[in-house]
mmCIF file of C-alpha atoms in Angstrom:
data_model
loop_
_atom_site.group_PDB
_atom_site.id
_atom_site.type_symbol
_atom_site.label_atom_id
_atom_site.label_comp_id
_atom_site.label_asym_id
_atom_site.label_seq_id
_atom_site.Cartn_x
_atom_site.Cartn_y
_atom_site.Cartn_z
ATOM 1 C CA UNK C 1 -79.559 -2.223 -2.215
ATOM 2 C CA UNK C 2 -83.452 -1.669 -1.133
ATOM 3 C CA UNK C 3 -85.126 1.422 0.256
ATOM 4 C CA UNK C 4 -87.645 2.795 2.438
ATOM 5 C CA UNK C 5 -87.191 6.329 0.548
ATOM 6 C CA UNK C 6 -89.249 6.485 -2.398
ATOM 7 C CA UNK C 7 -87.199 7.537 -5.401
ATOM 8 C CA UNK C 8 -90.125 9.928 -6.648
ATOM 9 C CA UNK C 9 -89.373 11.905 -3.303
ATOM 10 C CA UNK C 10 -85.887 13.269 -4.676
ATOM 11 C CA UNK C 11 -87.941 14.907 -7.427
ATOM 12 C CA UNK C 12 -91.351 16.144 -5.369
ATOM 13 C CA UNK C 13 -89.463 19.491 -4.512
ATOM 14 C CA UNK C 14 -89.565 22.537 -6.269
ATOM 15 C CA UNK C 15 -87.415 23.883 -8.673
ATOM 16 C CA UNK C 16 -85.274 26.242 -6.202
ATOM 17 C CA UNK C 17 -85.531 24.065 -3.211
ATOM 18 C CA UNK C 18 -83.351 21.706 -1.580
ATOM 19 C CA UNK C 19 -83.829 18.442 -3.644
ATOM 20 C CA UNK C 20 -81.487 15.974 -1.222
ATOM 21 C CA UNK C 21 -78.347 16.308 1.036
ATOM 22 C CA UNK C 22 -75.365 14.069 0.707
ATOM 23 C CA UNK C 23 -73.324 13.441 3.406
ATOM 24 C CA UNK C 24 -69.668 12.050 3.767
ATOM 25 C CA UNK C 25 -69.298 9.232 6.324
ATOM 26 C CA UNK C 26 -65.890 8.773 8.064
ATOM 27 C CA UNK C 27 -65.505 12.336 10.411
ATOM 28 C CA UNK C 28 -68.817 13.174 9.310
ATOM 29 C CA UNK C 29 -71.675 11.169 9.731
ATOM 30 C CA UNK C 30 -69.757 8.700 12.538
ATOM 31 C CA UNK C 31 -66.330 9.482 14.731
ATOM 32 C CA UNK C 32 -64.409 7.118 12.521
ATOM 33 C CA UNK C 33 -61.532 8.940 11.292
ATOM 34 C CA UNK C 34 -59.666 8.154 14.225
ATOM 35 C CA UNK C 35 -60.373 4.716 13.560
ATOM 36 C CA UNK C 36 -58.826 4.818 10.281
ATOM 37 C CA UNK C 37 -55.594 6.569 11.320
ATOM 38 C CA UNK C 38 -55.101 3.574 14.477
ATOM 39 C CA UNK C 39 -55.505 1.365 11.934
ATOM 40 C CA UNK C 40 -52.637 2.671 9.638
ATOM 41 C CA UNK C 41 -50.500 3.044 12.485
ATOM 42 C CA UNK C 42 -50.857 -0.586 13.925
ATOM 43 C CA UNK C 43 -50.635 -1.710 10.291
ATOM 44 C CA UNK C 44 -47.217 0.025 10.181
ATOM 45 C CA UNK C 45 -45.962 -1.149 13.435
ATOM 46 C CA UNK C 46 -46.169 -4.794 12.349
ATOM 47 C CA UNK C 47 -43.915 -3.550 9.134
ATOM 48 C CA UNK C 48 -41.425 -2.061 11.348
ATOM 49 C CA UNK C 49 -42.527 1.967 10.861
ATOM 50 C CA UNK C 50 -43.606 4.211 13.431
ATOM 51 C CA UNK C 51 -45.779 7.033 11.115
ATOM 52 C CA UNK C 52 -44.949 10.457 11.352
ATOM 53 C CA UNK C 53 -48.498 12.505 13.511
ATOM 54 C CA UNK C 54 -47.957 15.519 10.919
ATOM 55 C CA UNK C 55 -48.857 12.519 7.871
ATOM 56 C CA UNK C 56 -52.191 12.804 9.423
ATOM 57 C CA UNK C 57 -53.416 16.107 8.083
ATOM 58 C CA UNK C 58 -52.520 14.846 5.059
ATOM 59 C CA UNK C 59 -53.556 10.905 4.117
ATOM 60 C CA UNK C 60 -56.987 12.254 6.265
ATOM 61 C CA UNK C 61 -60.443 11.787 3.847
ATOM 62 C CA UNK C 62 -58.506 10.776 0.987
ATOM 63 C CA UNK C 63 -59.529 7.442 -1.019
ATOM 64 C CA UNK C 64 -57.137 4.193 0.255
ATOM 65 C CA UNK C 65 -55.102 4.101 -3.292
ATOM 66 C CA UNK C 66 -54.045 7.676 -2.335
ATOM 67 C CA UNK C 67 -53.807 7.564 1.657
ATOM 68 C CA UNK C 68 -52.330 3.700 1.575
ATOM 69 C CA UNK C 69 -49.596 4.798 -1.409
ATOM 70 C CA UNK C 70 -48.408 7.776 0.106
ATOM 71 C CA UNK C 71 -47.190 6.105 3.383
ATOM 72 C CA UNK C 72 -46.006 3.384 1.988
ATOM 73 C CA UNK C 73 -43.820 5.960 0.222
ATOM 74 C CA UNK C 74 -43.438 8.034 3.342
ATOM 75 C CA UNK C 75 -42.381 5.081 5.056
ATOM 76 C CA UNK C 76 -40.396 2.917 2.549
ATOM 77 C CA UNK C 77 -42.421 -0.113 3.460
ATOM 78 C CA UNK C 78 -42.334 -3.752 2.207
ATOM 79 C CA UNK C 79 -45.982 -3.980 1.563
ATOM 80 C CA UNK C 80 -47.613 -3.483 -2.144
ATOM 81 C CA UNK C 81 -50.587 -0.814 -2.139
ATOM 82 C CA UNK C 82 -53.137 -3.892 -2.773
ATOM 83 C CA UNK C 83 -51.986 -5.790 0.372
ATOM 84 C CA UNK C 84 -51.766 -2.633 2.712
ATOM 85 C CA UNK C 85 -55.901 -1.869 1.210
ATOM 86 C CA UNK C 86 -56.459 -4.925 2.255
ATOM 87 C CA UNK C 87 -54.643 -5.218 6.448
ATOM 88 C CA UNK C 88 -56.035 -1.646 6.858
ATOM 89 C CA UNK C 89 -59.083 -2.548 5.458
ATOM 90 C CA UNK C 90 -59.112 -5.798 8.200
ATOM 91 C CA UNK C 91 -58.013 -3.507 10.552
ATOM 92 C CA UNK C 92 -60.425 -0.794 10.261
ATOM 93 C CA UNK C 93 -63.534 -3.266 9.994
ATOM 94 C CA UNK C 94 -62.025 -4.713 13.504
ATOM 95 C CA UNK C 95 -62.904 -1.915 14.923
ATOM 96 C CA UNK C 96 -66.055 -0.761 13.602
ATOM 97 C CA UNK C 97 -67.517 -4.433 14.832
ATOM 98 C CA UNK C 98 -66.867 -2.912 18.187
ATOM 99 C CA UNK C 99 -69.351 -0.188 17.842
ATOM 100 C CA UNK C 100 -69.987 2.944 15.524
ATOM 101 C CA UNK C 101 -70.494 6.480 17.556
ATOM 102 C CA UNK C 102 -72.553 8.686 15.733
ATOM 103 C CA UNK C 103 -70.644 12.667 15.901
ATOM 104 C CA UNK C 104 -72.308 14.849 17.993
ATOM 105 C CA UNK C 105 -75.834 16.353 16.130
ATOM 106 C CA UNK C 106 -76.152 13.406 13.620
ATOM 107 C CA UNK C 107 -78.854 11.466 15.416
ATOM 108 C CA UNK C 108 -80.988 14.679 14.873
ATOM 109 C CA UNK C 109 -80.078 16.175 12.080
ATOM 110 C CA UNK C 110 -80.989 12.196 10.086
ATOM 111 C CA UNK C 111 -84.479 12.153 12.318
ATOM 112 C CA UNK C 112 -85.560 16.108 11.283
ATOM 113 C CA UNK C 113 -84.404 15.076 7.370
ATOM 114 C CA UNK C 114 -86.405 11.686 7.658
ATOM 115 C CA UNK C 115 -89.448 13.687 9.237
ATOM 116 C CA UNK C 116 -89.686 16.534 6.015
ATOM 117 C CA UNK C 117 -89.009 13.581 3.778
ATOM 118 C CA UNK C 118 -85.959 15.082 2.477
ATOM 119 C CA UNK C 119 -83.921 12.609 0.806
ATOM 120 C CA UNK C 120 -80.421 12.149 2.188
ATOM 121 C CA UNK C 121 -77.927 9.863 0.784
ATOM 122 C CA UNK C 122 -74.379 8.958 1.461
ATOM 123 C CA UNK C 123 -71.558 9.136 -0.339
ATOM 124 C CA UNK C 124 -68.478 7.996 1.082
ATOM 125 C CA UNK C 125 -64.900 7.453 0.068
ATOM 126 C CA UNK C 126 -64.907 4.085 2.040
ATOM 127 C CA UNK C 127 -65.126 0.505 0.024
ATOM 128 C CA UNK C 128 -68.632 -0.543 -0.096
ATOM 129 C CA UNK C 129 -68.008 -3.427 2.117
ATOM 130 C CA UNK C 130 -66.891 -0.680 5.176
ATOM 131 C CA UNK C 131 -70.042 1.333 4.374
ATOM 132 C CA UNK C 132 -71.914 -1.723 4.924
ATOM 133 C CA UNK C 133 -71.046 -3.012 7.705
ATOM 134 C CA UNK C 134 -71.579 1.606 9.200
ATOM 135 C CA UNK C 135 -75.362 1.065 7.524
ATOM 136 C CA UNK C 136 -75.745 -2.070 9.615
ATOM 137 C CA UNK C 137 -75.272 0.040 13.302
ATOM 138 C CA UNK C 138 -76.838 3.384 12.190
ATOM 139 C CA UNK C 139 -79.573 2.618 10.258
ATOM 140 C CA UNK C 140 -79.748 1.515 6.426
ATOM 141 C CA UNK C 141 -83.398 2.552 6.292
ATOM 142 C CA UNK C 142 -82.088 6.081 7.107
ATOM 143 C CA UNK C 143 -80.734 6.618 3.393
ATOM 144 C CA UNK C 144 -81.910 6.277 0.463
ATOM 145 C CA UNK C 145 -78.791 5.040 -1.294
ATOM 146 C CA UNK C 146 -74.828 5.031 -0.385
ATOM 147 C CA UNK C 147 -72.329 5.427 -2.994
ATOM 148 C CA UNK C 148 -68.869 3.428 -2.200
ATOM 149 C CA UNK C 149 -65.490 5.119 -3.338
ATOM 150 C CA UNK C 150 -64.593 1.514 -4.671
ATOM 151 C CA UNK C 151 -68.130 2.783 -7.257
ATOM 152 C CA UNK C 152 -66.972 4.896 -9.033
ATOM 153 C CA UNK C 153 -63.975 5.289 -11.856
ATOM 154 C CA UNK C 154 -62.681 8.427 -9.607
ATOM 155 C CA UNK C 155 -63.293 9.229 -6.124
ATOM 156 C CA UNK C 156 -63.167 12.413 -4.139
ATOM 157 C CA UNK C 157 -61.941 15.047 -4.853
ATOM 158 C CA UNK C 158 -62.876 14.303 -8.364
ATOM 159 C CA UNK C 159 -66.492 15.123 -8.262
ATOM 160 C CA UNK C 160 -67.829 12.113 -9.885
ATOM 161 C CA UNK C 161 -69.075 10.726 -6.036
ATOM 162 C CA UNK C 162 -71.119 13.639 -6.085
ATOM 163 C CA UNK C 163 -72.540 14.372 -9.513
ATOM 164 C CA UNK C 164 -72.949 10.543 -9.258
ATOM 165 C CA UNK C 165 -74.866 11.451 -6.533
ATOM 166 C CA UNK C 166 -76.998 14.036 -8.076
ATOM 167 C CA UNK C 167 -78.036 12.271 -11.281
ATOM 168 C CA UNK C 168 -79.196 8.974 -9.072
ATOM 169 C CA UNK C 169 -81.270 11.575 -7.279
ATOM 170 C CA UNK C 170 -82.392 13.437 -10.487
ATOM 171 C CA UNK C 171 -81.370 16.520 -8.372
ATOM 172 C CA UNK C 172 -79.800 19.634 -9.827
ATOM 173 C CA UNK C 173 -76.343 19.528 -7.913
ATOM 174 C CA UNK C 174 -76.422 23.031 -7.229
ATOM 175 C CA UNK C 175 -80.069 22.567 -5.057
ATOM 176 C CA UNK C 176 -78.095 19.181 -3.565
ATOM 177 C CA UNK C 177 -76.416 20.402 0.140
ATOM 178 C CA UNK C 178 -73.282 17.931 0.944
ATOM 179 C CA UNK C 179 -72.115 17.967 4.248
ATOM 180 C CA UNK C 180 -68.384 17.205 4.640
ATOM 181 C CA UNK C 181 -65.725 16.743 7.022
ATOM 182 C CA UNK C 182 -62.083 17.059 4.972
ATOM 183 C CA UNK C 183 -61.429 19.269 2.668
ATOM 184 C CA UNK C 184 -60.952 16.586 -0.238
ATOM 185 C CA UNK C 185 -64.490 15.578 0.467
ATOM 186 C CA UNK C 186 -65.430 19.352 0.557
ATOM 187 C CA UNK C 187 -63.493 19.758 -2.856
ATOM 188 C CA UNK C 188 -65.346 16.694 -4.854
ATOM 189 C CA UNK C 189 -68.059 18.367 -4.100
ATOM 190 C CA UNK C 190 -67.836 22.261 -4.317
ATOM 191 C CA UNK C 191 -66.282 20.485 -8.194
ATOM 192 C CA UNK C 192 -69.511 19.112 -8.558
ATOM 193 C CA UNK C 193 -71.397 22.519 -8.189
ATOM 194 C CA UNK C 194 -72.895 21.233 -4.401
ATOM 195 C CA UNK C 195 -73.487 24.325 -2.019
ATOM 196 C CA UNK C 196 -70.955 22.240 1.064
ATOM 197 C CA UNK C 197 -71.553 22.832 5.004
ATOM 198 C CA UNK C 198 -67.815 21.829 5.845
ATOM 199 C CA UNK C 199 -67.696 20.377 9.510
ATOM 200 C CA UNK C 200 -64.207 20.337 10.054
ATOM 201 C CA UNK C 201 -62.773 16.934 11.790
ATOM 202 C CA UNK C 202 -59.032 16.414 12.203
ATOM 203 C CA UNK C 203 -57.513 19.222 9.391
ATOM 204 C CA UNK C 204 -58.833 23.021 9.360
ATOM 205 C CA UNK C 205 -61.026 23.866 6.362
ATOM 206 C CA UNK C 206 -61.123 27.735 5.526
ATOM 207 C CA UNK C 207 -64.280 29.380 4.890
ATOM 208 C CA UNK C 208 -64.687 30.414 1.230
ATOM 209 C CA UNK C 209 -67.361 31.565 -1.206
ATOM 210 C CA UNK C 210 -70.056 29.079 -1.297
ATOM 211 C CA UNK C 211 -68.894 27.372 1.646
ATOM 212 C CA UNK C 212 -70.542 26.819 5.021
ATOM 213 C CA UNK C 213 -67.636 26.269 7.894
ATOM 214 C CA UNK C 214 -69.577 25.049 10.855
ATOM 215 C CA UNK C 215 -68.001 23.587 14.189
ATOM 216 C CA UNK C 216 -70.388 20.139 14.432
ATOM 217 C CA UNK C 217 -73.343 19.248 13.748
ATOM 218 C CA UNK C 218 -75.167 20.360 16.015
ATOM 219 C CA UNK C 219 -75.318 23.513 13.813
ATOM 220 C CA UNK C 220 -76.718 22.286 11.174
ATOM 221 C CA UNK C 221 -81.109 21.698 10.602
ATOM 222 C CA UNK C 222 -83.603 21.424 7.828
ATOM 223 C CA UNK C 223 -83.721 25.489 7.804
ATOM 224 C CA UNK C 224 -80.346 26.338 7.395
ATOM 225 C CA UNK C 225 -79.452 23.584 5.248
ATOM 226 C CA UNK C 226 -82.671 24.983 3.060
ATOM 227 C CA UNK C 227 -81.404 28.534 3.655
ATOM 228 C CA UNK C 228 -78.175 27.698 2.312
ATOM 229 C CA UNK C 229 -79.755 27.073 -1.170
ATOM 230 C CA UNK C 230 -82.327 29.347 -1.550
ATOM 231 C CA UNK C 231 -79.409 31.992 -0.112
ATOM 232 C CA UNK C 232 -76.779 30.498 -3.137
#
């Protein structure tokens, strides 16, 4: 994937400064977590099953294999994981093709990160085909690169996605800020050694050491992220 952000920028910061910012996609950058649940509800309704609303908190933020697998087991639906994965991606794509709304504060934050020449990457458990459709809507040139869930061996909550992002940046994970909306994503970023800003979307996230919880991206700006790193 091409980028308008020079790779050298990832190595331009001082040794104790904020080196990069990694953002999750669904529910963090774009308001699409509800899209996934609606797609799941529609898919299982067609199979003759009604999803329990309490399951939403269980499947949110996870990789497709885990979320879809859980729902198949919970409902006993007669469908394979591979078949359901294709079906859910298709239904999700139908929704994002009608427009992808940014989360409150996202547009301003992305503009500010670019203005300060802070390298920014997108790290998502969603598949590449989904990420590319979202990037086409929000602006591919806002990100140096993106990492999809089907491009790593172990996706969130494993640390591999964020370790990969930091390695690709030539950055120290401890000097990278991650913005996430789910406990699964937070666990991945923290296991990688990154500093985390949690912006809960569907399920609550408790504050913890090395983790800051805010209500929305409207509370996050460059000075805030720099303080997150320098105060570690």
